[in-house]
mmCIF file of C-alpha atoms in Angstrom:
data_model
loop_
_atom_site.group_PDB
_atom_site.id
_atom_site.type_symbol
_atom_site.label_atom_id
_atom_site.label_comp_id
_atom_site.label_asym_id
_atom_site.label_seq_id
_atom_site.Cartn_x
_atom_site.Cartn_y
_atom_site.Cartn_z
ATOM 1 C CA MET A 154 1.629 -17.587 -11.291
ATOM 2 C CA LYS A 155 2.512 -14.076 -12.397
ATOM 3 C CA SER A 156 -1.186 -13.181 -12.720
ATOM 4 C CA LEU A 157 -1.822 -14.554 -9.248
ATOM 5 C CA ILE A 158 0.951 -12.406 -7.761
ATOM 6 C CA VAL A 159 -0.452 -9.350 -9.490
ATOM 7 C CA LEU A 160 -3.919 -10.152 -8.109
ATOM 8 C CA GLN A 161 -2.477 -10.612 -4.598
ATOM 9 C CA ALA A 162 -0.717 -7.270 -4.835
ATOM 10 C CA ALA A 163 -3.922 -5.565 -5.978
ATOM 11 C CA LEU A 164 -5.873 -7.000 -3.077
ATOM 12 C CA PHE A 165 -3.185 -6.046 -0.583
ATOM 13 C CA ALA A 166 -3.193 -2.497 -1.932
ATOM 14 C CA LEU A 167 -6.841 -2.181 -0.960
ATOM 15 C CA LEU A 168 -6.023 -2.816 2.711
ATOM 16 C CA PRO A 169 -5.648 0.255 4.920
ATOM 17 C CA LEU A 170 -2.225 1.263 6.155
ATOM 18 C CA PRO A 171 -1.614 0.211 9.784
ATOM 19 C CA THR A 172 -2.666 2.986 12.182
ATOM 20 C CA LEU A 173 -2.133 1.377 15.570
ATOM 21 C CA GLY A 174 1.447 2.525 16.087
ATOM 22 C CA GLN A 175 3.423 0.351 18.437
ATOM 23 C CA SER A 176 0.354 -1.800 19.265
ATOM 24 C CA VAL A 177 0.050 -2.865 15.641
ATOM 25 C CA LEU A 178 1.417 -6.372 16.318
ATOM 26 C CA SER A 179 -1.463 -7.258 18.635
ATOM 27 C CA GLY A 180 -3.954 -9.378 16.758
ATOM 28 C CA VAL A 181 -1.779 -9.554 13.601
ATOM 29 C CA ASP A 182 -1.328 -13.035 12.136
ATOM 30 C CA MET A 183 2.367 -13.181 11.302
ATOM 31 C CA THR A 184 1.881 -16.447 9.404
ATOM 32 C CA LEU A 185 -0.122 -14.818 6.616
ATOM 33 C CA PRO A 186 1.452 -14.885 3.130
ATOM 34 C CA LYS A 187 1.938 -11.109 3.127
ATOM 35 C CA MET A 188 4.087 -11.510 6.257
ATOM 36 C CA THR A 189 6.144 -14.503 5.130
ATOM 37 C CA GLN A 190 6.290 -14.660 1.350
ATOM 38 C CA ALA A 191 7.776 -12.586 -1.472
ATOM 39 C CA GLN A 192 6.162 -11.332 -4.661
ATOM 40 C CA LEU A 193 9.467 -10.476 -6.326
ATOM 41 C CA THR A 194 12.876 -12.079 -6.629
ATOM 42 C CA ARG A 195 16.207 -10.378 -5.925
ATOM 43 C CA ALA A 196 16.632 -9.991 -9.697
ATOM 44 C CA ASP A 197 13.245 -8.272 -9.943
ATOM 45 C CA VAL A 198 14.205 -5.851 -7.181
ATOM 46 C CA ILE A 199 17.577 -5.078 -8.802
ATOM 47 C CA SER A 200 15.831 -4.418 -12.111
ATOM 48 C CA GLN A 201 13.511 -1.864 -10.552
ATOM 49 C CA LEU A 202 16.354 -0.186 -8.669
ATOM 50 C CA ASP A 203 18.424 0.051 -11.847
ATOM 51 C CA ALA A 204 15.537 1.675 -13.664
ATOM 52 C CA ALA A 205 14.992 4.303 -10.932
ATOM 53 C CA THR A 206 15.962 7.960 -11.312
ATOM 54 C CA LEU A 207 16.103 10.937 -8.942
ATOM 55 C CA ASP A 208 12.793 12.158 -10.333
ATOM 56 C CA SER A 209 11.223 8.687 -10.307
ATOM 57 C CA PRO A 210 12.646 6.614 -7.442
ATOM 58 C CA ALA A 211 11.943 2.929 -7.118
ATOM 59 C CA ASP A 212 8.559 2.327 -5.530
ATOM 60 C CA PHE A 213 7.900 -0.893 -3.579
ATOM 61 C CA THR A 214 4.877 0.352 -1.665
ATOM 62 C CA ARG A 215 2.987 -2.604 -0.057
ATOM 63 C CA VAL A 216 5.056 -5.163 -1.974
ATOM 64 C CA TRP A 217 5.936 -8.412 -0.158
ATOM 65 C CA LEU A 218 9.695 -8.902 0.051
ATOM 66 C CA ASN A 219 9.844 -11.214 3.036
ATOM 67 C CA ASN A 220 12.758 -13.583 3.626
ATOM 68 C CA LEU A 221 14.740 -12.528 0.554
ATOM 69 C CA ASP A 222 18.422 -11.821 0.256
ATOM 70 C CA LEU A 223 18.523 -8.145 -0.625
ATOM 71 C CA SER A 224 21.930 -7.438 0.870
ATOM 72 C CA GLU A 225 24.335 -4.849 -0.522
ATOM 73 C CA LEU A 226 21.703 -3.131 -2.692
ATOM 74 C CA ASP A 227 21.129 0.594 -3.202
ATOM 75 C CA PHE A 228 17.622 1.608 -2.070
ATOM 76 C CA GLY A 229 18.608 5.259 -1.723
ATOM 77 C CA ASN A 230 15.492 7.516 -1.859
ATOM 78 C CA ALA A 231 13.310 4.535 -2.687
ATOM 79 C CA VAL A 232 9.717 4.337 -1.447
ATOM 80 C CA LEU A 233 9.052 1.256 0.670
ATOM 81 C CA ARG A 234 5.926 2.434 2.508
ATOM 82 C CA ALA A 235 4.115 -0.494 4.175
ATOM 83 C CA THR A 236 6.448 -2.910 2.398
ATOM 84 C CA SER A 237 6.802 -6.325 4.056
ATOM 85 C CA MET A 238 10.420 -7.308 4.639
ATOM 86 C CA ASN A 239 10.123 -9.653 7.599
ATOM 87 C CA GLY A 240 13.223 -11.830 7.954
ATOM 88 C CA THR A 241 14.818 -10.219 4.916
ATOM 89 C CA ASN A 242 18.605 -9.941 4.640
ATOM 90 C CA LEU A 243 19.277 -6.218 4.048
ATOM 91 C CA SER A 244 22.755 -6.185 5.452
ATOM 92 C CA GLY A 245 25.075 -3.592 3.922
ATOM 93 C CA SER A 246 22.290 -2.046 1.864
ATOM 94 C CA ASN A 247 21.840 1.691 1.368
ATOM 95 C CA PHE A 248 18.495 3.280 2.384
ATOM 96 C CA ASP A 249 19.663 6.870 2.672
ATOM 97 C CA GLY A 250 16.691 9.171 2.233
ATOM 98 C CA ALA A 251 14.324 6.221 1.694
ATOM 99 C CA VAL A 252 10.706 6.162 2.885
ATOM 100 C CA LEU A 253 10.171 3.099 5.093
ATOM 101 C CA SER A 254 7.187 4.300 7.124
ATOM 102 C CA GLN A 255 4.822 1.547 8.229
ATOM 103 C CA ALA A 256 7.095 -1.077 6.722
ATOM 104 C CA TRP A 257 7.217 -4.510 8.306
ATOM 105 C CA MET A 258 10.812 -5.544 9.110
ATOM 106 C CA ILE A 259 10.332 -8.019 11.964
ATOM 107 C CA GLY A 260 13.514 -10.042 12.448
ATOM 108 C CA ALA A 261 15.180 -8.395 9.431
ATOM 109 C CA ASN A 262 18.983 -8.253 9.141
ATOM 110 C CA LEU A 263 20.190 -4.696 8.585
ATOM 111 C CA THR A 264 23.723 -5.072 9.945
ATOM 112 C CA GLY A 265 25.950 -2.376 8.531
ATOM 113 C CA ALA A 266 23.120 -0.832 6.507
ATOM 114 C CA SER A 267 22.844 2.946 6.024
ATOM 115 C CA LEU A 268 19.540 4.717 6.648
ATOM 116 C CA VAL A 269 20.833 8.291 6.892
ATOM 117 C CA GLY A 270 17.885 10.700 6.758
ATOM 118 C CA ALA A 271 15.458 7.837 6.139
ATOM 119 C CA GLU A 272 11.791 8.034 7.240
ATOM 120 C CA LEU A 273 10.783 5.220 9.620
ATOM 121 C CA PHE A 274 7.485 6.337 11.100
ATOM 122 C CA GLN A 275 5.582 3.387 12.641
ATOM 123 C CA THR A 276 8.057 0.991 11.084
ATOM 124 C CA GLN A 277 8.040 -2.435 12.775
ATOM 125 C CA LEU A 278 11.635 -3.504 13.562
ATOM 126 C CA GLY A 279 11.048 -5.879 16.456
ATOM 127 C CA ARG A 280 13.877 -8.435 16.943
ATOM 128 C CA ALA A 281 15.732 -6.978 13.961
ATOM 129 C CA ASP A 282 19.530 -7.100 13.869
ATOM 130 C CA LEU A 283 20.598 -3.469 13.581
ATOM 131 C CA SER A 284 24.183 -3.833 14.708
ATOM 132 C CA ASN A 285 26.407 -1.114 13.202
ATOM 133 C CA THR A 286 23.415 0.336 11.300
ATOM 134 C CA ASP A 287 23.519 4.074 10.617
ATOM 135 C CA PHE A 288 20.286 5.969 11.367
ATOM 136 C CA THR A 289 21.880 9.464 11.459
ATOM 137 C CA ASN A 290 19.217 12.183 11.208
ATOM 138 C CA ALA A 291 16.511 9.581 10.445
ATOM 139 C CA ARG A 292 12.887 9.876 11.681
ATOM 140 C CA THR A 293 12.806 6.872 13.969
ATOM 141 C CA ALA A 294 9.381 6.919 15.654
ATOM 142 C CA ALA A 295 9.411 3.175 15.079
ATOM 143 C CA ASP A 296 9.163 -0.013 17.135
ATOM 144 C CA PHE A 297 12.578 -1.427 17.988
ATOM 145 C CA THR A 298 11.333 -3.878 20.604
ATOM 146 C CA LYS A 299 14.013 -6.514 21.421
ATOM 147 C CA ALA A 300 16.139 -5.331 18.476
ATOM 148 C CA ASN A 301 19.930 -5.758 18.540
ATOM 149 C CA LEU A 302 21.344 -2.205 18.487
ATOM 150 C CA THR A 303 25.009 -3.014 19.120
ATOM 151 C CA GLY A 304 27.120 -0.215 17.652
ATOM 152 C CA ALA A 305 24.126 1.389 15.944
ATOM 153 C CA ILE A 306 24.338 5.124 15.148
ATOM 154 C CA PHE A 307 21.352 7.373 15.927
ATOM 155 C CA ARG A 308 23.099 10.749 15.867
ATOM 156 C CA GLY A 309 20.424 13.422 15.485
ATOM 157 C CA ALA A 310 17.739 10.783 14.964
ATOM 158 C CA ASP A 311 14.153 11.722 15.932
ATOM 159 C CA PHE A 312 12.346 9.212 18.166
ATOM 160 C CA SER A 313 10.042 11.828 19.638
ATOM 161 C CA ALA A 314 6.279 11.408 19.864
ATOM 162 C CA ASP A 315 3.991 12.757 17.198
ATOM 163 C CA MET A 316 1.584 14.780 19.294
ATOM 164 C CA ARG A 317 -0.765 15.409 16.351
ATOM 165 C CA ASN A 318 -2.021 11.799 16.205
ATOM 166 C CA GLN A 319 -3.193 11.180 19.762
ATOM 167 C CA SER A 320 -6.515 9.672 18.605
ATOM 168 C CA MET A 321 -4.479 6.757 17.213
ATOM 169 C CA GLY A 322 -2.346 6.387 20.307
ATOM 170 C CA LEU A 323 1.064 7.792 21.125
ATOM 171 C CA MET A 324 3.254 7.445 18.024
ATOM 172 C CA ARG A 325 6.820 7.416 19.283
ATOM 173 C CA GLY A 326 10.055 5.523 19.286
ATOM 174 C CA VAL A 327 9.744 2.314 21.250
ATOM 175 C CA LEU A 328 12.982 0.548 22.339
ATOM 176 C CA THR A 329 11.433 -1.715 24.968
ATOM 177 C CA SER A 330 13.913 -4.475 25.808
ATOM 178 C CA ALA A 331 16.172 -3.422 22.968
ATOM 179 C CA ARG A 332 19.785 -4.292 23.612
ATOM 180 C CA GLY A 333 23.288 -3.339 22.520
ATOM 181 C CA SER A 334 26.483 -1.818 23.729
ATOM 182 C CA ASN A 335 28.070 1.444 22.533
ATOM 183 C CA VAL A 336 24.994 2.775 20.751
ATOM 184 C CA ASP A 337 25.397 6.419 19.674
ATOM 185 C CA PHE A 338 22.358 8.639 20.481
ATOM 186 C CA THR A 339 24.315 11.910 20.317
ATOM 187 C CA GLY A 340 21.884 14.810 19.830
ATOM 188 C CA ALA A 341 18.934 12.456 19.337
ATOM 189 C CA LEU A 342 15.374 13.691 19.972
ATOM 190 C CA MET A 343 13.869 11.127 22.346
ATOM 191 C CA SER A 344 11.140 13.103 24.076
ATOM 192 C CA ARG A 345 8.410 10.684 25.289
ATOM 193 C CA ALA A 346 10.223 7.667 23.758
ATOM 194 C CA ASP A 347 9.861 4.318 25.542
ATOM 195 C CA LEU A 348 13.133 2.680 26.675
ATOM 196 C CA GLU A 349 11.706 0.430 29.375
ATOM 197 C CA PHE A 350 14.036 -2.457 30.187
ATOM 198 C CA ALA A 351 16.383 -1.522 27.372
ATOM 199 C CA LYS A 352 19.947 -2.717 27.934
ATOM 200 C CA LEU A 353 22.202 -0.058 26.521
ATOM 201 C CA PRO A 354 25.473 -0.096 28.518
ATOM 202 C CA GLY A 355 27.998 2.493 27.364
ATOM 203 C CA ALA A 356 25.499 4.301 25.144
ATOM 204 C CA ASN A 357 26.308 7.898 24.226
ATOM 205 C CA PHE A 358 23.409 10.267 25.010
ATOM 206 C CA THR A 359 25.448 13.470 24.749
ATOM 207 C CA ASP A 360 23.088 16.448 24.195
ATOM 208 C CA ALA A 361 20.108 14.088 23.642
ATOM 209 C CA ASP A 362 16.590 15.274 24.472
ATOM 210 C CA MET A 363 15.394 12.678 26.995
ATOM 211 C CA SER A 364 12.544 14.767 28.375
ATOM 212 C CA MET A 365 9.502 12.753 29.451
ATOM 213 C CA THR A 366 11.211 9.571 28.291
ATOM 214 C CA THR A 367 10.228 6.340 29.994
ATOM 215 C CA LEU A 368 13.351 4.589 31.314
ATOM 216 C CA GLY A 369 11.894 2.190 33.876
ATOM 217 C CA GLY A 370 14.231 -0.742 34.390
ATOM 218 C CA ALA A 371 16.609 0.420 31.657
ATOM 219 C CA ASP A 372 20.325 -0.315 31.965
ATOM 220 C CA LEU A 373 22.382 2.792 31.111
ATOM 221 C CA SER A 374 25.431 1.723 33.101
ATOM 222 C CA GLY A 375 28.557 3.432 31.841
ATOM 223 C CA ALA A 376 26.503 5.638 29.527
ATOM 224 C CA ILE A 377 27.635 9.152 28.557
ATOM 225 C CA LEU A 378 24.959 11.614 29.678
ATOM 226 C CA THR A 379 26.766 14.915 29.220
ATOM 227 C CA GLY A 380 24.338 17.710 28.257
ATOM 228 C CA ALA A 381 21.312 15.380 28.022
ATOM 229 C CA ASP A 382 17.919 16.837 29.052
ATOM 230 C CA PHE A 383 16.110 14.520 31.504
ATOM 231 C CA THR A 384 13.233 16.864 32.360
ATOM 232 C CA ASP A 385 10.341 14.717 33.653
ATOM 233 C CA ALA A 386 11.976 11.479 32.436
ATOM 234 C CA ASP A 387 10.944 8.482 34.536
ATOM 235 C CA LEU A 388 14.040 6.897 36.104
ATOM 236 C CA THR A 389 12.308 4.235 38.154
ATOM 237 C CA ALA A 390 14.878 1.396 38.639
ATOM 238 C CA THR A 391 17.037 2.865 35.840
ATOM 239 C CA ARG A 392 20.618 1.590 36.144
ATOM 240 C CA LEU A 393 23.069 4.516 36.034
ATOM 241 C CA VAL A 394 26.103 2.835 37.605
ATOM 242 C CA ASP A 395 29.344 4.364 36.329
ATOM 243 C CA ALA A 396 27.468 6.707 34.046
ATOM 244 C CA GLN A 397 29.561 9.659 32.851
ATOM 245 C CA GLY A 398 28.621 13.336 32.788
ATOM 246 C CA LEU A 399 26.116 13.125 35.648
ATOM 247 C CA ASP A 400 27.291 16.530 36.857
ATOM 248 C CA GLN A 401 26.731 18.018 33.411
ATOM 249 C CA THR A 402 23.101 17.113 32.950
ATOM 250 C CA ASN A 403 19.833 17.856 34.757
ATOM 251 C CA LEU A 404 19.014 14.520 36.355
ATOM 252 C CA ASP A 405 17.499 16.445 39.271
ATOM 253 C CA ALA A 406 14.679 17.438 36.877
ATOM 254 C CA ALA A 407 13.784 13.794 36.256
ATOM 255 C CA LYS A 408 11.074 11.864 38.063
ATOM 256 C CA ASN A 409 11.875 9.058 40.562
ATOM 257 C CA LEU A 410 15.604 9.797 40.597
ATOM 258 C CA ASP A 411 15.594 8.450 44.175
ATOM 259 C CA ARG A 412 14.554 5.070 42.746
ATOM 260 C CA ALA A 413 17.348 4.911 40.158
ATOM 261 C CA LEU A 414 20.341 2.622 40.733
ATOM 262 C CA GLN A 415 23.511 4.728 40.897
#
């Protein structure tokens, strides 16, 4: 069995990293072993974490860790590039400074986890539970489609598009149909991010860069918008009822303000 797992890992390592950004789910078979199974146990993961040092952090690149209980573990500065953690319980775990780019975390539980300064470029977090998760200063050009963001912290997080990779499509933060009250986006960089149909009542966007952000059908009722930059943001059918700080932002520089619901 151990030799089979090693062989599977070797074969998976030969596959290219996903390069389709937020469209990566289209055509992907989520029933494949690499999306549903695990190659290590919790004890194996703990052993590798315990052996890690600052100069040699734990490296789980491309390893399958799906549907495990990895809660309350310290992955600080670990490398989890293209790691599969679909359905995995990561609640309360520490990922500060970790590399999670192109990781698969569909439906994962990260409630109360800390990802301060983590790298989440093209990370797949669709339907994940991110309630009370801390993404302060993280690179979050990831896919949060239908994720639970209740109480999540994105202070200074960077959702903005990577304009260097246009040949692969627009790599940016996608929060389509994400939901959650009292989400903190203070000072976040959200230029060109996609928040279509997101339900974020009471969210704090103080001093956030919302320029060219897509907000069609989004619910920002009761949100704090003080100092946010809405230059060329699309506000078609955006719900701004009871939003605060409207007189301290530049909504007049947005597109389709006349079609917003105020």
